[in-house]
PDB file of C-alpha atoms and ligand atoms in Angstrom:
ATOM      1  CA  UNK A   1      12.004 -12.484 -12.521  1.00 96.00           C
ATOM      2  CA  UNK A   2       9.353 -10.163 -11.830  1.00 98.00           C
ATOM      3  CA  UNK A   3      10.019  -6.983 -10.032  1.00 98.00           C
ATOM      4  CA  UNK A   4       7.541  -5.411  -7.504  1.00 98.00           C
ATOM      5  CA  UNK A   5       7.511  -1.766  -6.235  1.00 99.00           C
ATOM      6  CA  UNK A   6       5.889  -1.231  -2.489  1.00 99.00           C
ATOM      7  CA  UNK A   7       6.036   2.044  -1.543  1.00 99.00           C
ATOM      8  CA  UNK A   8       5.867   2.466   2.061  1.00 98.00           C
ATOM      9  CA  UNK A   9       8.000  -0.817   2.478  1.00 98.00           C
ATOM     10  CA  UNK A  10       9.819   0.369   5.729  1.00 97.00           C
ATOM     11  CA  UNK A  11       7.068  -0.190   8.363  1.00 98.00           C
ATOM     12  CA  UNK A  12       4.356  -2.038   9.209  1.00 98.00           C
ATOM     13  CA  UNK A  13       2.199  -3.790   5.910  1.00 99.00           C
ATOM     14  CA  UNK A  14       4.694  -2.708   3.602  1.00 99.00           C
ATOM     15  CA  UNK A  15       7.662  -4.196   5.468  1.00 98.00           C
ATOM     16  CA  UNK A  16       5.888  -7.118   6.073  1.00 99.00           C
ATOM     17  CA  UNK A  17       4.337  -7.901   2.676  1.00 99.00           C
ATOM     18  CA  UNK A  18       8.508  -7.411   1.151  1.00 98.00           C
ATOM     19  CA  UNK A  19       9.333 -10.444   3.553  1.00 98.00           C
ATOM     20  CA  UNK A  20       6.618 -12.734   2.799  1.00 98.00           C
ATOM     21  CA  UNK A  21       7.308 -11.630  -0.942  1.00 98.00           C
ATOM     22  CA  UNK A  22      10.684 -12.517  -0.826  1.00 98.00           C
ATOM     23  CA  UNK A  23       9.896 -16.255   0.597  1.00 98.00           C
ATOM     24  CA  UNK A  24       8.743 -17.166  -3.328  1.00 97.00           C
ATOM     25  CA  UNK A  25      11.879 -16.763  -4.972  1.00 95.00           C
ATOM     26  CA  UNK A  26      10.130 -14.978  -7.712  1.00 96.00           C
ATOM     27  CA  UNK A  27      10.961 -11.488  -7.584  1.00 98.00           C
ATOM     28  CA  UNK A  28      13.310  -8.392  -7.305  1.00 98.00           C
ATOM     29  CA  UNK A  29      11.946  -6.343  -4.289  1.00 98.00           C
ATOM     30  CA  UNK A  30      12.174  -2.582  -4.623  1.00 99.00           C
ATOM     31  CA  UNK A  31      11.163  -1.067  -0.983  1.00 99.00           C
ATOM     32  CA  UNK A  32      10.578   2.260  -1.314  1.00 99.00           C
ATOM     33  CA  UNK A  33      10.488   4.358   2.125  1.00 98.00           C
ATOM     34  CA  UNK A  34      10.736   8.351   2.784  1.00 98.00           C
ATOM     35  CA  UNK A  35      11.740   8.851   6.535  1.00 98.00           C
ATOM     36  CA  UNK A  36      12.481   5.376   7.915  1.00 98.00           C
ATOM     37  CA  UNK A  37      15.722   5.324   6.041  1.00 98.00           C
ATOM     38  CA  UNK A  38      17.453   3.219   8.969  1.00 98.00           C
ATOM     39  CA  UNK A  39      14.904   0.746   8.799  1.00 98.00           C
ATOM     40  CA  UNK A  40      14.356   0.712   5.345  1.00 98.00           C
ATOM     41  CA  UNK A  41      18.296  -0.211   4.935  1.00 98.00           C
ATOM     42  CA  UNK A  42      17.978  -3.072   7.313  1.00 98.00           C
ATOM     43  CA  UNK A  43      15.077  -4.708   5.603  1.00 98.00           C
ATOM     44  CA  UNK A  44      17.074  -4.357   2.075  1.00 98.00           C
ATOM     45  CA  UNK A  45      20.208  -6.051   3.763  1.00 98.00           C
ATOM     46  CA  UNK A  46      17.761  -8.761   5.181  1.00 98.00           C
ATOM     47  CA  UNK A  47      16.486  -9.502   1.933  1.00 98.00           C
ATOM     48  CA  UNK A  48      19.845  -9.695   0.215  1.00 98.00           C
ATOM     49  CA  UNK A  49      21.105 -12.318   2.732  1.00 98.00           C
ATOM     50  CA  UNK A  50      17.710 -14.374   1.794  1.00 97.00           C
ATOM     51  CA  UNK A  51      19.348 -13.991  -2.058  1.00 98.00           C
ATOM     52  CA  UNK A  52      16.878 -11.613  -2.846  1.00 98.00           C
ATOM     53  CA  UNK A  53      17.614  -8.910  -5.481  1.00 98.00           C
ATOM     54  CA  UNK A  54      16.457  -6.350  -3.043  1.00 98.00           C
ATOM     55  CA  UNK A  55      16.334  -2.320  -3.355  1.00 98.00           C
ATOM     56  CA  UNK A  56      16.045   0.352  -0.907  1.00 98.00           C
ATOM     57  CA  UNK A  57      14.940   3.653  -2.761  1.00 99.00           C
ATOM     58  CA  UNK A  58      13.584   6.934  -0.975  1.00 98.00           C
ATOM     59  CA  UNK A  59      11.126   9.198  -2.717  1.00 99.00           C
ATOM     60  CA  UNK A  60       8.533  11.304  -0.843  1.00 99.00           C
ATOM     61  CA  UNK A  61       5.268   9.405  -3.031  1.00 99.00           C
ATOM     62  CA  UNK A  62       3.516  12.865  -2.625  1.00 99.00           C
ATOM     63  CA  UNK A  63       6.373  14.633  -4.936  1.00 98.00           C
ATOM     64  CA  UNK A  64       6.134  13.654  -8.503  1.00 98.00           C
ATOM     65  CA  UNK A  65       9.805  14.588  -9.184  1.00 98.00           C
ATOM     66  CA  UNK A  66      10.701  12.042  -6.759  1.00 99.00           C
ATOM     67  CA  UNK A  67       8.723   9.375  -8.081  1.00 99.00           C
ATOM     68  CA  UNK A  68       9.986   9.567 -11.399  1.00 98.00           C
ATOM     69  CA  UNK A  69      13.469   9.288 -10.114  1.00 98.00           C
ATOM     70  CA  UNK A  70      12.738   6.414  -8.401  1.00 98.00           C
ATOM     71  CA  UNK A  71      11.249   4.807 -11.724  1.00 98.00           C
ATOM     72  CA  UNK A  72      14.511   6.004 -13.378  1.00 98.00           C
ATOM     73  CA  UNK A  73      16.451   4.016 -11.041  1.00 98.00           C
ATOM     74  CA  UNK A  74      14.387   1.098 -11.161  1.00 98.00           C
ATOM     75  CA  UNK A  75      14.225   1.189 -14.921  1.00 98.00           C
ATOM     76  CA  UNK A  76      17.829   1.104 -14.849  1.00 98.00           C
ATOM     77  CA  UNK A  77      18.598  -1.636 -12.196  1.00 98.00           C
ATOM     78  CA  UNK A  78      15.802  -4.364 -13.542  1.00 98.00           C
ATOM     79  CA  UNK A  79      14.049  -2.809 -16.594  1.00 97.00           C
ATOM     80  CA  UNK A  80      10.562  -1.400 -15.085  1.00 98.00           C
ATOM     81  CA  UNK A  81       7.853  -2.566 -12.459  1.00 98.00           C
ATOM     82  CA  UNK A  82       6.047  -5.228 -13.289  1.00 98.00           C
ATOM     83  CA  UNK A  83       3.770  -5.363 -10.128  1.00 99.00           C
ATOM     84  CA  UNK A  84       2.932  -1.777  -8.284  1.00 99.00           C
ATOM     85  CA  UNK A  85       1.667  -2.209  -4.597  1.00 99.00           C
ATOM     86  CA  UNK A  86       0.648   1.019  -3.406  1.00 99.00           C
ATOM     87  CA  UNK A  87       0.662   0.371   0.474  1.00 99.00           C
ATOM     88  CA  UNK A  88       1.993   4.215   1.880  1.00 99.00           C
ATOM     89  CA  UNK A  89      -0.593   6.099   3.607  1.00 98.00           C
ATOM     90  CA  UNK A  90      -0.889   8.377   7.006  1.00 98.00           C
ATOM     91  CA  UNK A  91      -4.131   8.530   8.323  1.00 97.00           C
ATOM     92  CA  UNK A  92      -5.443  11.251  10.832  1.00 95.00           C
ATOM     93  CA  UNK A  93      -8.222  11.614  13.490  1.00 94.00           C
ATOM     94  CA  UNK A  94      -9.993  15.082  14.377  1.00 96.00           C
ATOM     95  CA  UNK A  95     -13.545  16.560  14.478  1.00 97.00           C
ATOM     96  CA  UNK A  96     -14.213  17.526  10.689  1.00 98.00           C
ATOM     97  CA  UNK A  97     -14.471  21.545  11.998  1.00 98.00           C
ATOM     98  CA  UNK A  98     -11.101  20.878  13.569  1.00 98.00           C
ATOM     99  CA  UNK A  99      -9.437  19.821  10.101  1.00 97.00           C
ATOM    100  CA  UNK A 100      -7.428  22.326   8.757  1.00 97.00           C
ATOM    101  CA  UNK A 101      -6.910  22.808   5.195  1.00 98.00           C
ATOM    102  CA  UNK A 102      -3.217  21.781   4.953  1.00 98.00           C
ATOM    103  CA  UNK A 103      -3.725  18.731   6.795  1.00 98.00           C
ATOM    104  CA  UNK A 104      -6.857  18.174   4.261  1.00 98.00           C
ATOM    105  CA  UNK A 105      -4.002  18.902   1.279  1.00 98.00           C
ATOM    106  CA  UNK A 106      -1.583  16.800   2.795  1.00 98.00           C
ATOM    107  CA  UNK A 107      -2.998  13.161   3.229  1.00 98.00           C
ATOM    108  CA  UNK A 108      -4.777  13.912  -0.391  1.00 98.00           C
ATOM    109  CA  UNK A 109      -1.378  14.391  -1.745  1.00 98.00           C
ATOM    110  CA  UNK A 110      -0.088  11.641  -0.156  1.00 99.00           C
ATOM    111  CA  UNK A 111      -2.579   8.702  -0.139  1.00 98.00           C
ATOM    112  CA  UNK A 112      -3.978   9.851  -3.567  1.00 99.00           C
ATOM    113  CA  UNK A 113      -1.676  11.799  -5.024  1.00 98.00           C
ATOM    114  CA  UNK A 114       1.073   9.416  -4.523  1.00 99.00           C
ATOM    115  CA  UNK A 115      -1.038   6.526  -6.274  1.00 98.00           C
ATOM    116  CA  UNK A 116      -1.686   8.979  -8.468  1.00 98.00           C
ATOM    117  CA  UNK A 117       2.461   9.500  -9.026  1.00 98.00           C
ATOM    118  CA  UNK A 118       3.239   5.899  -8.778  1.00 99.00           C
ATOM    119  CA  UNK A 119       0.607   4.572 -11.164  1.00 98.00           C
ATOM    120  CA  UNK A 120       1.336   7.375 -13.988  1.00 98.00           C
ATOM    121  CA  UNK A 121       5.505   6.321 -14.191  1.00 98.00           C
ATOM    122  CA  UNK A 122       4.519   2.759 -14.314  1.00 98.00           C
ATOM    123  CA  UNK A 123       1.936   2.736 -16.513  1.00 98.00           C
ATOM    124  CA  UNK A 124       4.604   3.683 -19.169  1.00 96.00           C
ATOM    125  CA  UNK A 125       6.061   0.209 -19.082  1.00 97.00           C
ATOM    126  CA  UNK A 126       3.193  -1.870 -18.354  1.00 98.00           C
ATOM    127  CA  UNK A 127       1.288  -0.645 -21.418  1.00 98.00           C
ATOM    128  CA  UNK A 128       4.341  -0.950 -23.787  1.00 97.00           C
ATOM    129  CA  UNK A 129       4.585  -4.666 -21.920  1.00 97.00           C
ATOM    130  CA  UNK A 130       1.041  -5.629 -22.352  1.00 98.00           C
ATOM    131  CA  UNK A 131       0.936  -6.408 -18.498  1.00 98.00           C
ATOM    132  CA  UNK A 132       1.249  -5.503 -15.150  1.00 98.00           C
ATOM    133  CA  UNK A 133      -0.316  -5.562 -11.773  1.00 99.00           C
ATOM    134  CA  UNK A 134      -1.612  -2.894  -9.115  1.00 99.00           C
ATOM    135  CA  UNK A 135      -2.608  -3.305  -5.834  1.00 99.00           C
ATOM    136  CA  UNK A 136      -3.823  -0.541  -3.902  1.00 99.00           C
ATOM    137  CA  UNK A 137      -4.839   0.166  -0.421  1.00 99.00           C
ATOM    138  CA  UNK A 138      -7.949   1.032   0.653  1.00 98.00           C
ATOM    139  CA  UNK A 139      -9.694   0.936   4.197  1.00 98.00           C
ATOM    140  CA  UNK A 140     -12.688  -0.515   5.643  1.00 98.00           C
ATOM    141  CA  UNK A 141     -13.854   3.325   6.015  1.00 97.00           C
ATOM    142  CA  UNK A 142     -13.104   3.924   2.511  1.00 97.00           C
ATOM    143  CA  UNK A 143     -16.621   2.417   2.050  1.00 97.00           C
ATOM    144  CA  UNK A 144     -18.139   2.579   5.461  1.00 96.00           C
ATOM    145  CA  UNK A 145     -17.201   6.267   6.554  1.00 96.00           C
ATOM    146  CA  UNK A 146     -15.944   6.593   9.950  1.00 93.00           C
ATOM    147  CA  UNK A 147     -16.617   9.235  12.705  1.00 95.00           C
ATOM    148  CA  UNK A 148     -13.866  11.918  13.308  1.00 95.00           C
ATOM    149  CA  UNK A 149     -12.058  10.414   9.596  1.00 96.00           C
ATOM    150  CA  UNK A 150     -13.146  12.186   7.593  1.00 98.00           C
ATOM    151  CA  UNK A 151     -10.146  13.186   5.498  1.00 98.00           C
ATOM    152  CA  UNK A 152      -8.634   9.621   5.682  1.00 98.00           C
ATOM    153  CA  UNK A 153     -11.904   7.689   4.649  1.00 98.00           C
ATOM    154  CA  UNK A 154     -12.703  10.340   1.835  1.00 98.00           C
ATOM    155  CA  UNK A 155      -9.104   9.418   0.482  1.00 98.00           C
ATOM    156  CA  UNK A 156      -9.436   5.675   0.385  1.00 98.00           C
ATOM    157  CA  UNK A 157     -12.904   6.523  -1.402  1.00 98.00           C
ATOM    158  CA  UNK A 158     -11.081   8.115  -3.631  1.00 98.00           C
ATOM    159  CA  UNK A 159      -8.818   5.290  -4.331  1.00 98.00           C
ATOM    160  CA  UNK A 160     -11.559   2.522  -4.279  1.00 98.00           C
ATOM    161  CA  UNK A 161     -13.031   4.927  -6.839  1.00 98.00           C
ATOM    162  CA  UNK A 162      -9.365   5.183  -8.972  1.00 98.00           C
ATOM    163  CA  UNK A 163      -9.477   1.251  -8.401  1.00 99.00           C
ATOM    164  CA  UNK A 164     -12.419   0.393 -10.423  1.00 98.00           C
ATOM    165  CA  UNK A 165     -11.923   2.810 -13.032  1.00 99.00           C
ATOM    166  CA  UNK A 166      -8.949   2.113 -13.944  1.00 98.00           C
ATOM    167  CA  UNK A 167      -9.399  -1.677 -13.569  1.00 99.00           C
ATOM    168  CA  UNK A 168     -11.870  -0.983 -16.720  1.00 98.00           C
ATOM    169  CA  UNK A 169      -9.708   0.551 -18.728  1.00 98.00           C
ATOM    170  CA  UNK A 170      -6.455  -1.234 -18.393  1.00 98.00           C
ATOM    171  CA  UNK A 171      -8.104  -4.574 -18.560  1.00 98.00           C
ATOM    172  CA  UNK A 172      -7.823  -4.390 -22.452  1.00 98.00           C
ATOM    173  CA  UNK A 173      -4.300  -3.748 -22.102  1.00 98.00           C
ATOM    174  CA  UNK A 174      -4.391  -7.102 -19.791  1.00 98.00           C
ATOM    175  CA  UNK A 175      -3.044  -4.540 -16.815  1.00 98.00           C
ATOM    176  CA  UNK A 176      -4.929  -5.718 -13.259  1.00 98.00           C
ATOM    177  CA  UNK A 177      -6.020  -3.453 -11.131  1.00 99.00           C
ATOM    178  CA  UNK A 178      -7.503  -4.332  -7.617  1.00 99.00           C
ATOM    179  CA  UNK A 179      -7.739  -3.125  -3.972  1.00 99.00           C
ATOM    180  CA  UNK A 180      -7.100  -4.274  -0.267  1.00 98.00           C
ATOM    181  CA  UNK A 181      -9.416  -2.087   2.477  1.00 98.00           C
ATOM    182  CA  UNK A 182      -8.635  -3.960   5.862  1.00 98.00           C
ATOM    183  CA  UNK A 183      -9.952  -2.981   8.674  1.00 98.00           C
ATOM    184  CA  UNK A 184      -7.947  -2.470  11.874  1.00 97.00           C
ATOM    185  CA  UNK A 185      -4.152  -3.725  11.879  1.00 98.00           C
ATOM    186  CA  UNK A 186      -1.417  -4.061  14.421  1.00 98.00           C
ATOM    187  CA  UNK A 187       0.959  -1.289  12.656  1.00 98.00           C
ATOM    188  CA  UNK A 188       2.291   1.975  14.155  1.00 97.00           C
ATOM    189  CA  UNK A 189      -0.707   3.369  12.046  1.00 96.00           C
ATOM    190  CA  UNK A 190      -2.905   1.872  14.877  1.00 95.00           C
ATOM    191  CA  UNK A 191      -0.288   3.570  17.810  1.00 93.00           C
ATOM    192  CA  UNK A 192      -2.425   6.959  17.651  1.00 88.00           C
ATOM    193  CA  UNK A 193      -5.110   4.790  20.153  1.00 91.00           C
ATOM    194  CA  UNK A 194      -4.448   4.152  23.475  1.00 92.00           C
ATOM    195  CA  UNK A 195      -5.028   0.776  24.455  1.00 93.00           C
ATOM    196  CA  UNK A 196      -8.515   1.840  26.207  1.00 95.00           C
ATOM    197  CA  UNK A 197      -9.470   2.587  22.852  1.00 93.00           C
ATOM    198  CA  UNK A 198      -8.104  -0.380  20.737  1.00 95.00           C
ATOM    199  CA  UNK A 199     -10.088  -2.298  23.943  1.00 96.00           C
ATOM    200  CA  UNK A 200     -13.078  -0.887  22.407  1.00 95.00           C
ATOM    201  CA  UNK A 201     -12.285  -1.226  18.449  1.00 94.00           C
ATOM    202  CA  UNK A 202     -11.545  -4.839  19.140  1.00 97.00           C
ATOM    203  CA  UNK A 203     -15.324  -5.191  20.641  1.00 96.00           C
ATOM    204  CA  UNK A 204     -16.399  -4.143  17.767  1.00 94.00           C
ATOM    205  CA  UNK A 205     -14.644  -6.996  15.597  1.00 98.00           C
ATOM    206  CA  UNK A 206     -16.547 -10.466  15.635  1.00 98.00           C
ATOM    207  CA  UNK A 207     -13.100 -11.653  15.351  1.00 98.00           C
ATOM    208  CA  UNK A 208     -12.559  -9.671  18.440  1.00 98.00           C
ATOM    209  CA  UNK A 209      -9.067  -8.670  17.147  1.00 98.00           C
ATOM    210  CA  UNK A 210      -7.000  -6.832  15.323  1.00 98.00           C
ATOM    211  CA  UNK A 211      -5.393  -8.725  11.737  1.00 98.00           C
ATOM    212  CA  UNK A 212      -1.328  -9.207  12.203  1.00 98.00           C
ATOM    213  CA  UNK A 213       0.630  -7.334   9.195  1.00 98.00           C
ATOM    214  CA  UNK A 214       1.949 -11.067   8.131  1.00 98.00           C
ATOM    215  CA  UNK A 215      -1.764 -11.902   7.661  1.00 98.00           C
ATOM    216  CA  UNK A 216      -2.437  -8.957   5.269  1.00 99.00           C
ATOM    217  CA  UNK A 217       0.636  -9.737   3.335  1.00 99.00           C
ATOM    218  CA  UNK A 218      -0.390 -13.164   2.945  1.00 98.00           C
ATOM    219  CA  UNK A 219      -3.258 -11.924   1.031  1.00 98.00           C
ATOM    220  CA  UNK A 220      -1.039  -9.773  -0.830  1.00 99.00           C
ATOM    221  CA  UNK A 221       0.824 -12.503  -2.041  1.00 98.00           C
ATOM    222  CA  UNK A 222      -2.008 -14.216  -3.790  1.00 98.00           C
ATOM    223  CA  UNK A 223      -3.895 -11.166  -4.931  1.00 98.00           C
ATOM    224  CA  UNK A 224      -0.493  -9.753  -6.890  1.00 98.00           C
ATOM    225  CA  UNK A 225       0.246 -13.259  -8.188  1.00 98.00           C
ATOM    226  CA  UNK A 226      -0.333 -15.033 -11.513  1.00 97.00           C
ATOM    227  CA  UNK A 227      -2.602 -17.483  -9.515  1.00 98.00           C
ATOM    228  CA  UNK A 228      -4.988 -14.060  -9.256  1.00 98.00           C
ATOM    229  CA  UNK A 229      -5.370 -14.400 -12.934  1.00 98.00           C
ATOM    230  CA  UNK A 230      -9.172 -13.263 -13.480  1.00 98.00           C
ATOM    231  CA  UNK A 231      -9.742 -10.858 -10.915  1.00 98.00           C
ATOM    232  CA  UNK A 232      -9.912  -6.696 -11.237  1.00 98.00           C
ATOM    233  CA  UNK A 233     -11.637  -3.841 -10.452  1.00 98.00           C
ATOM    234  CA  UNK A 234     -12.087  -5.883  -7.074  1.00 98.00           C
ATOM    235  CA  UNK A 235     -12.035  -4.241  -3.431  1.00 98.00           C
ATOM    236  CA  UNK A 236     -11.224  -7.044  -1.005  1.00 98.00           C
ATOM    237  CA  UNK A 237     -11.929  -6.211   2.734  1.00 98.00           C
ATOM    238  CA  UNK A 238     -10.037  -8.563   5.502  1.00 98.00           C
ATOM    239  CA  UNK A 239     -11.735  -7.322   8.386  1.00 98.00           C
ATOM    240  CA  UNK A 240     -12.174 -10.206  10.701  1.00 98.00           C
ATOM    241  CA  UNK A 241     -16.098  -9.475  10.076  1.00 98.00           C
ATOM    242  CA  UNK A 242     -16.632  -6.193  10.702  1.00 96.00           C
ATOM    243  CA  UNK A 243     -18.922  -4.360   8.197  1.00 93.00           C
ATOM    244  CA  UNK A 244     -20.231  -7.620   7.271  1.00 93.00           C
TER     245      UNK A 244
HETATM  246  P1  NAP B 301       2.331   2.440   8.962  1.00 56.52           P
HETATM  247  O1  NAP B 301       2.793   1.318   9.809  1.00 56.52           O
HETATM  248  O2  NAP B 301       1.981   3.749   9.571  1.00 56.52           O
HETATM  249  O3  NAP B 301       3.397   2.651   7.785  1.00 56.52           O
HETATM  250  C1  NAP B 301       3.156   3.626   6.813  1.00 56.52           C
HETATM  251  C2  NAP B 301       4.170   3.480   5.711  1.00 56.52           C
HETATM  252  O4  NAP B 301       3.856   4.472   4.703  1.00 56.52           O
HETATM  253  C3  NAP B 301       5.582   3.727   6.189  1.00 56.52           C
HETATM  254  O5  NAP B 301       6.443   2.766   5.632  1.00 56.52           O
HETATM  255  C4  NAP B 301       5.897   5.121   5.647  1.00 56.52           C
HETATM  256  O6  NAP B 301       7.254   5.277   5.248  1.00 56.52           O
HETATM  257  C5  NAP B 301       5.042   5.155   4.394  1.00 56.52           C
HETATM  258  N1  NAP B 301       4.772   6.531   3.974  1.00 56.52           N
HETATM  259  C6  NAP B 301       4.019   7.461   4.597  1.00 56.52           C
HETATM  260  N2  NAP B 301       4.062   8.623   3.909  1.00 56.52           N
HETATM  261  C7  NAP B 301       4.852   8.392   2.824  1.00 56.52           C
HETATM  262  C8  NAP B 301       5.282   9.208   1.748  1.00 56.52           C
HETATM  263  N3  NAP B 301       4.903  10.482   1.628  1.00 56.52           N
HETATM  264  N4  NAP B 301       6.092   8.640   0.797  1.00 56.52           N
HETATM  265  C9  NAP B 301       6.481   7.349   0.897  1.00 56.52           C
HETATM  266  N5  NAP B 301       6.110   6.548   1.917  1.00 56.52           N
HETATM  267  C10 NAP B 301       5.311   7.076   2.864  1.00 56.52           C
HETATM  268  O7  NAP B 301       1.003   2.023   8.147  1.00 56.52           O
HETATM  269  P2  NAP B 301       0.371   0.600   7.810  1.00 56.52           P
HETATM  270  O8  NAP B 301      -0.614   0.287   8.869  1.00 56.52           O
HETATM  271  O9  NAP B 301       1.420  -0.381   7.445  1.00 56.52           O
HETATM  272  O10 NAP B 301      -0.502   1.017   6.532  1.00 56.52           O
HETATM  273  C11 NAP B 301      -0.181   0.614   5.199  1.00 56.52           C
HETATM  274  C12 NAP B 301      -1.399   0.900   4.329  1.00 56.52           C
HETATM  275  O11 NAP B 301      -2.528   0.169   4.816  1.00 56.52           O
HETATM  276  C13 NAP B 301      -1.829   2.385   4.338  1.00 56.52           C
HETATM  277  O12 NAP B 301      -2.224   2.769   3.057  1.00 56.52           O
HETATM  278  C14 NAP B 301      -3.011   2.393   5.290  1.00 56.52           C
HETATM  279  O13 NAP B 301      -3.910   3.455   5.019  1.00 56.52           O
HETATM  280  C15 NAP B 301      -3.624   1.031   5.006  1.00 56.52           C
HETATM  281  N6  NAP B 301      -4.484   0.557   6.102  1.00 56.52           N
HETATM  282  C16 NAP B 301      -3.970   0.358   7.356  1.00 56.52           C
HETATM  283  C17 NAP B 301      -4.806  -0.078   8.373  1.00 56.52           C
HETATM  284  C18 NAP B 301      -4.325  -0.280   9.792  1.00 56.52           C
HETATM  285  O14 NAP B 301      -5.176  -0.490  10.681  1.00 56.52           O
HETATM  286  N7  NAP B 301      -3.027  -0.260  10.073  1.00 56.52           N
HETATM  287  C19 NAP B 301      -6.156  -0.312   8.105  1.00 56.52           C
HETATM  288  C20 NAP B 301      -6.634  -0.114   6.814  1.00 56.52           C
HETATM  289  C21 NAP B 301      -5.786   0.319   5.821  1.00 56.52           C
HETATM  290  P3  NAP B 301       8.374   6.107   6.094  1.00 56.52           P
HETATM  291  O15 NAP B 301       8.246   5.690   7.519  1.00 56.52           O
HETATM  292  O16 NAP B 301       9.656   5.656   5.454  1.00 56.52           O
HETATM  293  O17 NAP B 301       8.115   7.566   5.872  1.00 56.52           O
END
């Protein structure tokens, strides 16, 4: 048995990439959540009535403390993470003058410094295992830039950037390292627009709408999976066209 970490398992992606995971029968689920603790506990009892070995653990992915307690437990319970899916992020809209400086600290500390975190406590294991597989996640504006995004897209950029590098140089220690930068999903992420707005977003989509969370996690599935065997340093985009 394999055992996969996603942080940021309670909601949206996250939550739906730990059910589709648990479908294979393959490996111990660790969801990792930081406020949804209700929903996080509900998804870990749903996955133990599949037969799952399924664990909820909270840590803030910001806070390294956290994170390494989290590893401790995990090391404990099923030995270490073999598979690291780094799917929590916020995001946040406003005119770049209007972006304060905390809120610029904040979702860096978060969507990079919690990869950041999460990558450095399992590297420990991987490298002494000679393997191991991250996923990040990334975002169509990651790449593209986006208007009034500005802190959000220069932290996926970050990570695309974190993605490739270290894709280089854990490949020798036969360590994967690749990306996911959809574009727009149906998530609570997405509940910031009104639906005038998502209207107009979806226009903008040859596919003319948004991807469902199950779809995303169905890409997950392959991309984390020993079928994926050749494959890193790679930023895959499900967008339903857009930026094509
Ligand atoms: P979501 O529905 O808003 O869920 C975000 C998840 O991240 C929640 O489970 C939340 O956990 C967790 N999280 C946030 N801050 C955290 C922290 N400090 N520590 C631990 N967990 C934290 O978002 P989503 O749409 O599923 O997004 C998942 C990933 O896909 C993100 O990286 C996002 O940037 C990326 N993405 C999303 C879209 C989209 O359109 N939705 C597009 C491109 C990329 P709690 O609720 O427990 O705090």
């Amino acid at each position: 048995m394999k055992t996969v970490l996603i942080t940021g398992a309670s909601r949206g992606i996250g939550r739906a990439t730990s059910l589709k995971l648990s479908e294979e029968g393959q490996y111990n689920i660790v969801l990792n959540y930081n406020n949804s603790k209700k929903e996080a506990l509900l998804l870990e009892e749903e996955l133990l009535n599949r037969g799952v070995k399924a664990l909820a653990l909270k840590a803030d992915v910001s806070d390294l403390a956290q994170v390494k307690d989290m590893f401790a437990e995990i090391k404990s319970k099923f030995g270490g993470v073999d598979i690291l899916i780094n799917n929590a992020g916020i995001s946040h809209s406003a005119q770049f003058q209007d972006l304060s400086p905390e809120k610029w600290d904040e979702i860096f500390s978060i969507n990079v410094g919690g990869v950041f975190n999460t990558i450095h406590c399992a590297l420990e294991y991987m490298l002494s295992n000679k393997s191991g597989v991250i996923l990040n996640f990334s975002s169509i504006w990651g790449s593209h830039g986006a208007s009034c995004e500005v802190s959000y897209a220069a932290t996926k950029g970050a990570i695309e950037a974190i993605t490739k590098s270290l894709a280089l140089e854990l490949a020798p220690s036969n360590i994967r390292v690749n990306a996911i930068a959809p574009g727009t999903v149906n998530t609570d992420m997405m509940k910031t627009y009104s639906m005038d707005d998502i209207k107009l977003i979806c226009k903008e989509i040859p596919m003319m709408r948004m991807a469902e969370p199950e779809e995303i996690a169905e890409l997950v599935k392959f991309l984390i999976s020993d079928k994926n065997s050749y494959m890193t340093g790679q930023i895959i985009s499900p967008t339903g066209g857009m930026g094509v």
